[in-house]
Amino acid sequence: MCAMRLDRFIESQLSYSARKVRDLFVRRSILLNGVAVAEGRGRISEFCRVEVEGKVLQARTPLYLMLHKPLACVSATRDEKNQTVLDLIDHSEKENLHLAGRLDFNTTGLLLLTNDGKWSRKLTQPQQKIPKTYLVQTKDEITAEYIRVFAEGIYFGFEDLTTLPAELIIISPRSAQLTIYEGRYHQIKRMFGFFNNEVVGLHRLSMGNIHLDNQLAAGAYRYLTQAEIASV
Ligand code: URA
């Protein structure tokens, strides 16, 4: 329920006529965030509390979590066979959460969950070009050639696109830190696949200005701070 007029919201929720809702405003029977309001032309967000004659129509608190995703866990809210990231969350409103950017089954690290669609879109829409940094471990050696090729971009035939310039820092012969600015399907595995080099370990360290808290053990989560939320 995003940026809808308050009066229209009440009309649709309660199947009331516009006239009946106007009457309720006149009688000060409608509370917006706990305060009686005289008319309903203003727009409300999904997180405004709305009460009509004592009945709560909407009262959702925005939630923003970071989870240290463990191995062998599905980045989905439901799965028939495997543990999902939602199974790791203990919150009465967890069913309203969605993921701001998935990770593969065997990828670990920073995963953000929220019930605020506007916020997660800012993190995940490709045009936002949010940097995402990963630690990568590979089967074979990573050479300096990778730095040049990743910086130029790699053509992905399936999507018919070239990946945005990515930054690779080689840490040791078989490990590197990689920053990408989009999130294509299996992007990092496919980038290393260009060199026929298998990714054997993948761990997300950060998304934008939000870094995985190193106090969080695999499988643990915490609420984001106001500064982290506002950084998006
Ligand atoms: N790229 C991948 O290949 N897998 C992930 O989980 C994230 C980025």
PDB file of C-alpha atoms and ligand atoms in Angstrom:
ATOM      1  CA  MET A   1       0.000   0.000   0.000  1.00  0.00           C
ATOM      2  CA  CYS A   2       2.318   2.694  -1.247  1.00  0.00           C
ATOM      3  CA  ALA A   3       1.640   6.444  -1.446  1.00  0.00           C
ATOM      4  CA  MET A   4      -2.143   6.077  -1.710  1.00  0.00           C
ATOM      5  CA  ARG A   5      -4.529   8.809  -0.607  1.00  0.00           C
ATOM      6  CA  LEU A   6      -5.722   8.194   2.954  1.00  0.00           C
ATOM      7  CA  ASP A   7      -9.424   8.571   2.066  1.00  0.00           C
ATOM      8  CA  ARG A   8      -9.149   6.206  -0.937  1.00  0.00           C
ATOM      9  CA  PHE A   9      -7.275   3.695   1.208  1.00  0.00           C
ATOM     10  CA  ILE A  10     -10.071   3.648   3.800  1.00  0.00           C
ATOM     11  CA  GLU A  11     -12.777   3.453   1.135  1.00  0.00           C
ATOM     12  CA  SER A  12     -11.107   0.432  -0.466  1.00  0.00           C
ATOM     13  CA  GLN A  13     -10.244  -1.346   2.781  1.00  0.00           C
ATOM     14  CA  LEU A  14     -13.722  -1.027   4.287  1.00  0.00           C
ATOM     15  CA  SER A  15     -15.801  -0.843   1.084  1.00  0.00           C
ATOM     16  CA  TYR A  16     -17.216   2.462   2.329  1.00  0.00           C
ATOM     17  CA  SER A  17     -18.556   5.204   0.067  1.00  0.00           C
ATOM     18  CA  ALA A  18     -16.604   8.443  -0.321  1.00  0.00           C
ATOM     19  CA  ARG A  19     -19.426  10.242   1.520  1.00  0.00           C
ATOM     20  CA  LYS A  20     -19.303   7.866   4.492  1.00  0.00           C
ATOM     21  CA  VAL A  21     -15.517   8.300   4.761  1.00  0.00           C
ATOM     22  CA  ARG A  22     -15.866  12.109   4.568  1.00  0.00           C
ATOM     23  CA  ASP A  23     -18.337  11.909   7.468  1.00  0.00           C
ATOM     24  CA  LEU A  24     -15.852   9.896   9.516  1.00  0.00           C
ATOM     25  CA  PHE A  25     -13.211  12.575   8.963  1.00  0.00           C
ATOM     26  CA  VAL A  26     -15.674  15.284  10.043  1.00  0.00           C
ATOM     27  CA  ARG A  27     -16.421  13.320  13.217  1.00  0.00           C
ATOM     28  CA  ARG A  28     -12.643  12.958  13.849  1.00  0.00           C
ATOM     29  CA  SER A  29     -13.041   9.170  13.857  1.00  0.00           C
ATOM     30  CA  ILE A  30      -9.938   8.558  11.766  1.00  0.00           C
ATOM     31  CA  LEU A  31      -6.503   8.485  13.351  1.00  0.00           C
ATOM     32  CA  LEU A  32      -3.334   8.733  11.294  1.00  0.00           C
ATOM     33  CA  ASN A  33      -0.283   7.705  13.318  1.00  0.00           C
ATOM     34  CA  GLY A  34      -2.376   8.204  16.453  1.00  0.00           C
ATOM     35  CA  VAL A  35      -3.629  11.711  15.578  1.00  0.00           C
ATOM     36  CA  ALA A  36      -7.210  12.531  14.483  1.00  0.00           C
ATOM     37  CA  VAL A  37      -7.241  14.034  10.996  1.00  0.00           C
ATOM     38  CA  ALA A  38      -9.891  16.246   9.381  1.00  0.00           C
ATOM     39  CA  GLU A  39      -9.546  15.166   5.773  1.00  0.00           C
ATOM     40  CA  GLY A  40      -7.927  12.436   3.711  1.00  0.00           C
ATOM     41  CA  ARG A  41      -6.373  13.897   0.587  1.00  0.00           C
ATOM     42  CA  GLY A  42      -2.830  13.402   1.890  1.00  0.00           C
ATOM     43  CA  ARG A  43      -0.938  10.318   0.755  1.00  0.00           C
ATOM     44  CA  ILE A  44       0.111   7.604   3.164  1.00  0.00           C
ATOM     45  CA  SER A  45       2.893   5.046   2.993  1.00  0.00           C
ATOM     46  CA  GLU A  46       2.641   1.345   3.841  1.00  0.00           C
ATOM     47  CA  PHE A  47       4.133   2.168   7.242  1.00  0.00           C
ATOM     48  CA  CYS A  48       1.554   4.743   8.383  1.00  0.00           C
ATOM     49  CA  ARG A  49      -0.713   3.550  11.180  1.00  0.00           C
ATOM     50  CA  VAL A  50      -4.378   4.000  10.231  1.00  0.00           C
ATOM     51  CA  GLU A  51      -7.296   3.561  12.665  1.00  0.00           C
ATOM     52  CA  VAL A  52     -10.973   4.005  11.854  1.00  0.00           C
ATOM     53  CA  GLU A  53     -13.469   4.122  14.750  1.00  0.00           C
ATOM     54  CA  GLY A  54     -11.011   2.234  16.927  1.00  0.00           C
ATOM     55  CA  LYS A  55     -10.285  -0.452  14.317  1.00  0.00           C
ATOM     56  CA  VAL A  56      -6.661  -0.693  13.130  1.00  0.00           C
ATOM     57  CA  LEU A  57      -6.540  -0.965   9.331  1.00  0.00           C
ATOM     58  CA  GLN A  58      -2.795  -0.810   8.942  1.00  0.00           C
ATOM     59  CA  ALA A  59       0.055  -0.852  11.452  1.00  0.00           C
ATOM     60  CA  ARG A  60       3.239  -2.159   9.968  1.00  0.00           C
ATOM     61  CA  THR A  61       6.671  -1.301  11.325  1.00  0.00           C
ATOM     62  CA  PRO A  62       9.479  -1.073   8.802  1.00  0.00           C
ATOM     63  CA  LEU A  63      12.015  -3.860   9.315  1.00  0.00           C
ATOM     64  CA  TYR A  64      15.574  -4.011   8.024  1.00  0.00           C
ATOM     65  CA  LEU A  65      17.830  -6.965   8.868  1.00  0.00           C
ATOM     66  CA  MET A  66      21.267  -8.205   7.919  1.00  0.00           C
ATOM     67  CA  LEU A  67      21.808 -11.941   7.988  1.00  0.00           C
ATOM     68  CA  HIS A  68      25.073 -13.825   7.715  1.00  0.00           C
ATOM     69  CA  LYS A  69      23.843 -16.413   5.247  1.00  0.00           C
ATOM     70  CA  PRO A  70      25.342 -19.838   5.923  1.00  0.00           C
ATOM     71  CA  LEU A  71      26.179 -22.491   3.323  1.00  0.00           C
ATOM     72  CA  ALA A  72      23.440 -24.761   2.042  1.00  0.00           C
ATOM     73  CA  CYS A  73      20.572 -22.403   2.709  1.00  0.00           C
ATOM     74  CA  VAL A  74      18.124 -21.112   0.112  1.00  0.00           C
ATOM     75  CA  SER A  75      17.755 -17.394  -0.540  1.00  0.00           C
ATOM     76  CA  ALA A  76      13.998 -17.651  -0.683  1.00  0.00           C
ATOM     77  CA  THR A  77      11.153 -17.255   1.727  1.00  0.00           C
ATOM     78  CA  ARG A  78       9.825 -20.793   1.068  1.00  0.00           C
ATOM     79  CA  ASP A  79      11.342 -24.049  -0.116  1.00  0.00           C
ATOM     80  CA  GLU A  80      10.012 -27.604  -0.091  1.00  0.00           C
ATOM     81  CA  LYS A  81      13.299 -29.358   0.644  1.00  0.00           C
ATOM     82  CA  ASN A  82      15.910 -27.057   2.123  1.00  0.00           C
ATOM     83  CA  GLN A  83      16.329 -24.612   4.940  1.00  0.00           C
ATOM     84  CA  THR A  84      15.527 -21.060   3.839  1.00  0.00           C
ATOM     85  CA  VAL A  85      16.976 -17.821   5.145  1.00  0.00           C
ATOM     86  CA  LEU A  86      13.562 -17.019   6.632  1.00  0.00           C
ATOM     87  CA  ASP A  87      13.819 -20.137   8.830  1.00  0.00           C
ATOM     88  CA  LEU A  88      16.726 -18.401  10.570  1.00  0.00           C
ATOM     89  CA  ILE A  89      14.683 -15.335  11.533  1.00  0.00           C
ATOM     90  CA  ASP A  90      12.678 -15.138  14.718  1.00  0.00           C
ATOM     91  CA  HIS A  91      10.169 -12.304  14.330  1.00  0.00           C
ATOM     92  CA  SER A  92       6.373 -12.252  14.459  1.00  0.00           C
ATOM     93  CA  GLU A  93       6.201 -10.313  11.169  1.00  0.00           C
ATOM     94  CA  LYS A  94       8.871 -12.254   9.308  1.00  0.00           C
ATOM     95  CA  GLU A  95       6.352 -13.430   6.702  1.00  0.00           C
ATOM     96  CA  ASN A  96       6.303  -9.878   5.344  1.00  0.00           C
ATOM     97  CA  LEU A  97      10.051  -9.845   4.711  1.00  0.00           C
ATOM     98  CA  HIS A  98      11.638 -10.137   1.286  1.00  0.00           C
ATOM     99  CA  LEU A  99      15.246 -10.311   0.126  1.00  0.00           C
ATOM    100  CA  ALA A 100      17.164  -7.323  -1.163  1.00  0.00           C
ATOM    101  CA  GLY A 101      19.364  -9.358  -3.506  1.00  0.00           C
ATOM    102  CA  ARG A 102      19.704 -13.146  -3.438  1.00  0.00           C
ATOM    103  CA  LEU A 103      22.730 -15.358  -2.947  1.00  0.00           C
ATOM    104  CA  ASP A 104      23.236 -18.854  -4.386  1.00  0.00           C
ATOM    105  CA  PHE A 105      22.690 -21.931  -2.222  1.00  0.00           C
ATOM    106  CA  ASN A 106      26.416 -22.290  -1.546  1.00  0.00           C
ATOM    107  CA  THR A 107      27.272 -18.606  -1.303  1.00  0.00           C
ATOM    108  CA  THR A 108      27.714 -17.204   2.202  1.00  0.00           C
ATOM    109  CA  GLY A 109      27.777 -13.709   3.645  1.00  0.00           C
ATOM    110  CA  LEU A 110      25.750 -10.533   3.677  1.00  0.00           C
ATOM    111  CA  LEU A 111      22.050 -10.887   2.948  1.00  0.00           C
ATOM    112  CA  LEU A 112      19.616  -8.031   3.529  1.00  0.00           C
ATOM    113  CA  LEU A 113      15.956  -8.602   4.364  1.00  0.00           C
ATOM    114  CA  THR A 114      13.247  -5.990   4.670  1.00  0.00           C
ATOM    115  CA  ASN A 115       9.507  -5.358   4.369  1.00  0.00           C
ATOM    116  CA  ASP A 116      10.183  -1.981   2.711  1.00  0.00           C
ATOM    117  CA  GLY A 117       9.904  -2.460  -1.042  1.00  0.00           C
ATOM    118  CA  LYS A 118      10.942   1.090  -1.877  1.00  0.00           C
ATOM    119  CA  TRP A 119      14.183   0.649   0.079  1.00  0.00           C
ATOM    120  CA  SER A 120      15.063  -2.737  -1.413  1.00  0.00           C
ATOM    121  CA  ARG A 121      14.416  -1.497  -4.951  1.00  0.00           C
ATOM    122  CA  LYS A 122      17.035   1.206  -4.425  1.00  0.00           C
ATOM    123  CA  LEU A 123      19.539  -1.543  -3.604  1.00  0.00           C
ATOM    124  CA  THR A 124      18.652  -3.986  -6.334  1.00  0.00           C
ATOM    125  CA  GLN A 125      17.557  -2.082  -9.445  1.00  0.00           C
ATOM    126  CA  PRO A 126      20.366  -2.453 -12.031  1.00  0.00           C
ATOM    127  CA  GLN A 127      20.301   1.254 -12.922  1.00  0.00           C
ATOM    128  CA  GLN A 128      21.304   2.106  -9.324  1.00  0.00           C
ATOM    129  CA  LYS A 129      24.692   0.399  -9.921  1.00  0.00           C
ATOM    130  CA  ILE A 130      25.204  -0.389  -6.241  1.00  0.00           C
ATOM    131  CA  PRO A 131      28.656  -1.943  -5.619  1.00  0.00           C
ATOM    132  CA  LYS A 132      28.614  -5.479  -4.207  1.00  0.00           C
ATOM    133  CA  THR A 133      31.882  -6.880  -2.936  1.00  0.00           C
ATOM    134  CA  TYR A 134      32.671 -10.590  -2.664  1.00  0.00           C
ATOM    135  CA  LEU A 135      35.538 -12.808  -1.599  1.00  0.00           C
ATOM    136  CA  VAL A 136      36.060 -15.455  -4.231  1.00  0.00           C
ATOM    137  CA  GLN A 137      37.967 -18.718  -4.009  1.00  0.00           C
ATOM    138  CA  THR A 138      38.729 -20.623  -7.166  1.00  0.00           C
ATOM    139  CA  LYS A 139      39.935 -24.048  -8.248  1.00  0.00           C
ATOM    140  CA  ASP A 140      42.685 -22.714 -10.511  1.00  0.00           C
ATOM    141  CA  GLU A 141      45.022 -19.772 -10.381  1.00  0.00           C
ATOM    142  CA  ILE A 142      43.729 -16.246 -10.939  1.00  0.00           C
ATOM    143  CA  THR A 143      46.041 -14.281 -13.216  1.00  0.00           C
ATOM    144  CA  ALA A 144      46.453 -10.562 -13.916  1.00  0.00           C
ATOM    145  CA  GLU A 145      44.583 -11.149 -17.189  1.00  0.00           C
ATOM    146  CA  TYR A 146      41.366 -11.519 -15.170  1.00  0.00           C
ATOM    147  CA  ILE A 147      41.740  -7.949 -13.858  1.00  0.00           C
ATOM    148  CA  ARG A 148      41.787  -6.543 -17.386  1.00  0.00           C
ATOM    149  CA  VAL A 149      38.950  -8.737 -18.708  1.00  0.00           C
ATOM    150  CA  PHE A 150      36.656  -8.072 -15.729  1.00  0.00           C
ATOM    151  CA  ALA A 151      37.342  -4.327 -16.005  1.00  0.00           C
ATOM    152  CA  GLU A 152      36.384  -4.398 -19.692  1.00  0.00           C
ATOM    153  CA  GLY A 153      33.252  -6.488 -19.111  1.00  0.00           C
ATOM    154  CA  ILE A 154      32.298  -9.969 -20.273  1.00  0.00           C
ATOM    155  CA  TYR A 155      29.664 -10.708 -22.882  1.00  0.00           C
ATOM    156  CA  PHE A 156      26.781 -12.835 -21.558  1.00  0.00           C
ATOM    157  CA  GLY A 157      25.095 -14.371 -24.611  1.00  0.00           C
ATOM    158  CA  PHE A 158      21.949 -15.473 -22.793  1.00  0.00           C
ATOM    159  CA  GLU A 159      21.049 -11.924 -21.757  1.00  0.00           C
ATOM    160  CA  ASP A 160      22.839 -10.361 -24.763  1.00  0.00           C
ATOM    161  CA  LEU A 161      24.714  -7.872 -22.612  1.00  0.00           C
ATOM    162  CA  THR A 162      28.209  -7.037 -21.475  1.00  0.00           C
ATOM    163  CA  THR A 163      28.800  -6.915 -17.735  1.00  0.00           C
ATOM    164  CA  LEU A 164      29.620  -3.530 -16.237  1.00  0.00           C
ATOM    165  CA  PRO A 165      33.299  -2.895 -15.428  1.00  0.00           C
ATOM    166  CA  ALA A 166      34.171  -4.855 -12.280  1.00  0.00           C
ATOM    167  CA  GLU A 167      37.161  -4.470  -9.973  1.00  0.00           C
ATOM    168  CA  LEU A 168      39.278  -7.464  -9.080  1.00  0.00           C
ATOM    169  CA  ILE A 169      41.980  -7.479  -6.414  1.00  0.00           C
ATOM    170  CA  ILE A 170      44.049 -10.670  -6.326  1.00  0.00           C
ATOM    171  CA  ILE A 171      44.732 -11.720  -2.734  1.00  0.00           C
ATOM    172  CA  SER A 172      46.540 -15.016  -3.317  1.00  0.00           C
ATOM    173  CA  PRO A 173      46.904 -17.390  -6.297  1.00  0.00           C
ATOM    174  CA  ARG A 174      43.394 -18.784  -5.786  1.00  0.00           C
ATOM    175  CA  SER A 175      41.541 -16.027  -3.973  1.00  0.00           C
ATOM    176  CA  ALA A 176      40.453 -12.525  -4.843  1.00  0.00           C
ATOM    177  CA  GLN A 177      38.120  -9.713  -3.886  1.00  0.00           C
ATOM    178  CA  LEU A 178      35.663  -8.761  -6.617  1.00  0.00           C
ATOM    179  CA  THR A 179      33.327  -5.763  -6.786  1.00  0.00           C
ATOM    180  CA  ILE A 180      30.463  -5.874  -9.271  1.00  0.00           C
ATOM    181  CA  TYR A 181      27.832  -3.214  -9.961  1.00  0.00           C
ATOM    182  CA  GLU A 182      24.874  -5.350 -11.000  1.00  0.00           C
ATOM    183  CA  GLY A 183      23.503  -8.749 -10.031  1.00  0.00           C
ATOM    184  CA  ARG A 184      23.026 -11.017 -13.046  1.00  0.00           C
ATOM    185  CA  TYR A 185      22.130 -14.690 -12.574  1.00  0.00           C
ATOM    186  CA  HIS A 186      25.205 -16.560 -11.205  1.00  0.00           C
ATOM    187  CA  GLN A 187      27.191 -13.544 -12.332  1.00  0.00           C
ATOM    188  CA  ILE A 188      30.463 -14.219 -10.551  1.00  0.00           C
ATOM    189  CA  LYS A 189      30.547 -17.916 -11.356  1.00  0.00           C
ATOM    190  CA  ARG A 190      29.949 -17.067 -15.003  1.00  0.00           C
ATOM    191  CA  MET A 191      32.637 -14.383 -15.000  1.00  0.00           C
ATOM    192  CA  PHE A 192      35.204 -16.873 -13.712  1.00  0.00           C
ATOM    193  CA  GLY A 193      33.669 -19.448 -16.039  1.00  0.00           C
ATOM    194  CA  PHE A 194      34.906 -17.276 -18.914  1.00  0.00           C
ATOM    195  CA  PHE A 195      38.376 -18.557 -17.906  1.00  0.00           C
ATOM    196  CA  ASN A 196      37.075 -22.077 -17.184  1.00  0.00           C
ATOM    197  CA  ASN A 197      37.971 -21.465 -13.569  1.00  0.00           C
ATOM    198  CA  GLU A 198      35.504 -22.904 -11.083  1.00  0.00           C
ATOM    199  CA  VAL A 199      34.397 -20.825  -8.100  1.00  0.00           C
ATOM    200  CA  VAL A 200      34.719 -23.066  -5.051  1.00  0.00           C
ATOM    201  CA  GLY A 201      33.922 -20.446  -2.408  1.00  0.00           C
ATOM    202  CA  LEU A 202      31.908 -17.227  -2.595  1.00  0.00           C
ATOM    203  CA  HIS A 203      31.195 -14.861   0.280  1.00  0.00           C
ATOM    204  CA  ARG A 204      29.510 -11.432   0.085  1.00  0.00           C
ATOM    205  CA  LEU A 205      31.175  -8.775   2.199  1.00  0.00           C
ATOM    206  CA  SER A 206      29.114  -5.681   1.387  1.00  0.00           C
ATOM    207  CA  MET A 207      26.327  -4.046  -0.582  1.00  0.00           C
ATOM    208  CA  GLY A 208      26.732  -0.305  -1.027  1.00  0.00           C
ATOM    209  CA  ASN A 209      27.748   1.108   2.333  1.00  0.00           C
ATOM    210  CA  ILE A 210      26.416  -1.843   4.313  1.00  0.00           C
ATOM    211  CA  HIS A 211      29.130  -4.277   5.406  1.00  0.00           C
ATOM    212  CA  LEU A 212      28.645  -7.717   6.917  1.00  0.00           C
ATOM    213  CA  ASP A 213      29.100  -7.337  10.672  1.00  0.00           C
ATOM    214  CA  ASN A 214      32.041  -9.540  11.621  1.00  0.00           C
ATOM    215  CA  GLN A 215      30.392 -10.191  15.017  1.00  0.00           C
ATOM    216  CA  LEU A 216      27.671 -12.176  13.240  1.00  0.00           C
ATOM    217  CA  ALA A 217      28.315 -15.912  13.083  1.00  0.00           C
ATOM    218  CA  ALA A 218      27.005 -17.793  10.040  1.00  0.00           C
ATOM    219  CA  GLY A 219      23.240 -18.103  10.460  1.00  0.00           C
ATOM    220  CA  ALA A 220      22.939 -15.104  12.823  1.00  0.00           C
ATOM    221  CA  TYR A 221      21.257 -11.777  12.049  1.00  0.00           C
ATOM    222  CA  ARG A 222      20.811  -8.308  13.486  1.00  0.00           C
ATOM    223  CA  TYR A 223      18.722  -5.196  12.830  1.00  0.00           C
ATOM    224  CA  LEU A 224      20.324  -2.538  10.662  1.00  0.00           C
ATOM    225  CA  THR A 225      21.289   0.721  12.327  1.00  0.00           C
ATOM    226  CA  GLN A 226      19.604   3.985  11.315  1.00  0.00           C
ATOM    227  CA  ALA A 227      22.836   5.013   9.579  1.00  0.00           C
ATOM    228  CA  GLU A 228      22.905   1.776   7.551  1.00  0.00           C
ATOM    229  CA  ILE A 229      19.256   2.184   6.553  1.00  0.00           C
ATOM    230  CA  ALA A 230      19.793   5.820   5.550  1.00  0.00           C
ATOM    231  CA  SER A 231      22.920   4.978   3.541  1.00  0.00           C
ATOM    232  CA  VAL A 232      20.814   3.420   0.780  1.00  0.00           C
TER     233      VAL A 232
HETATM  234  N1  URA B   1      27.368 -14.340  -8.205  1.00  0.00           N
HETATM  235  C1  URA B   1      27.211 -15.686  -8.168  1.00  0.00           C
HETATM  236  O1  URA B   1      27.613 -16.398  -9.073  1.00  0.00           O
HETATM  237  N2  URA B   1      26.567 -16.199  -7.093  1.00  0.00           N
HETATM  238  C2  URA B   1      26.123 -15.457  -6.060  1.00  0.00           C
HETATM  239  O2  URA B   1      25.569 -15.998  -5.099  1.00  0.00           O
HETATM  240  C3  URA B   1      26.312 -14.062  -6.104  1.00  0.00           C
HETATM  241  C4  URA B   1      26.934 -13.527  -7.202  1.00  0.00           C
END
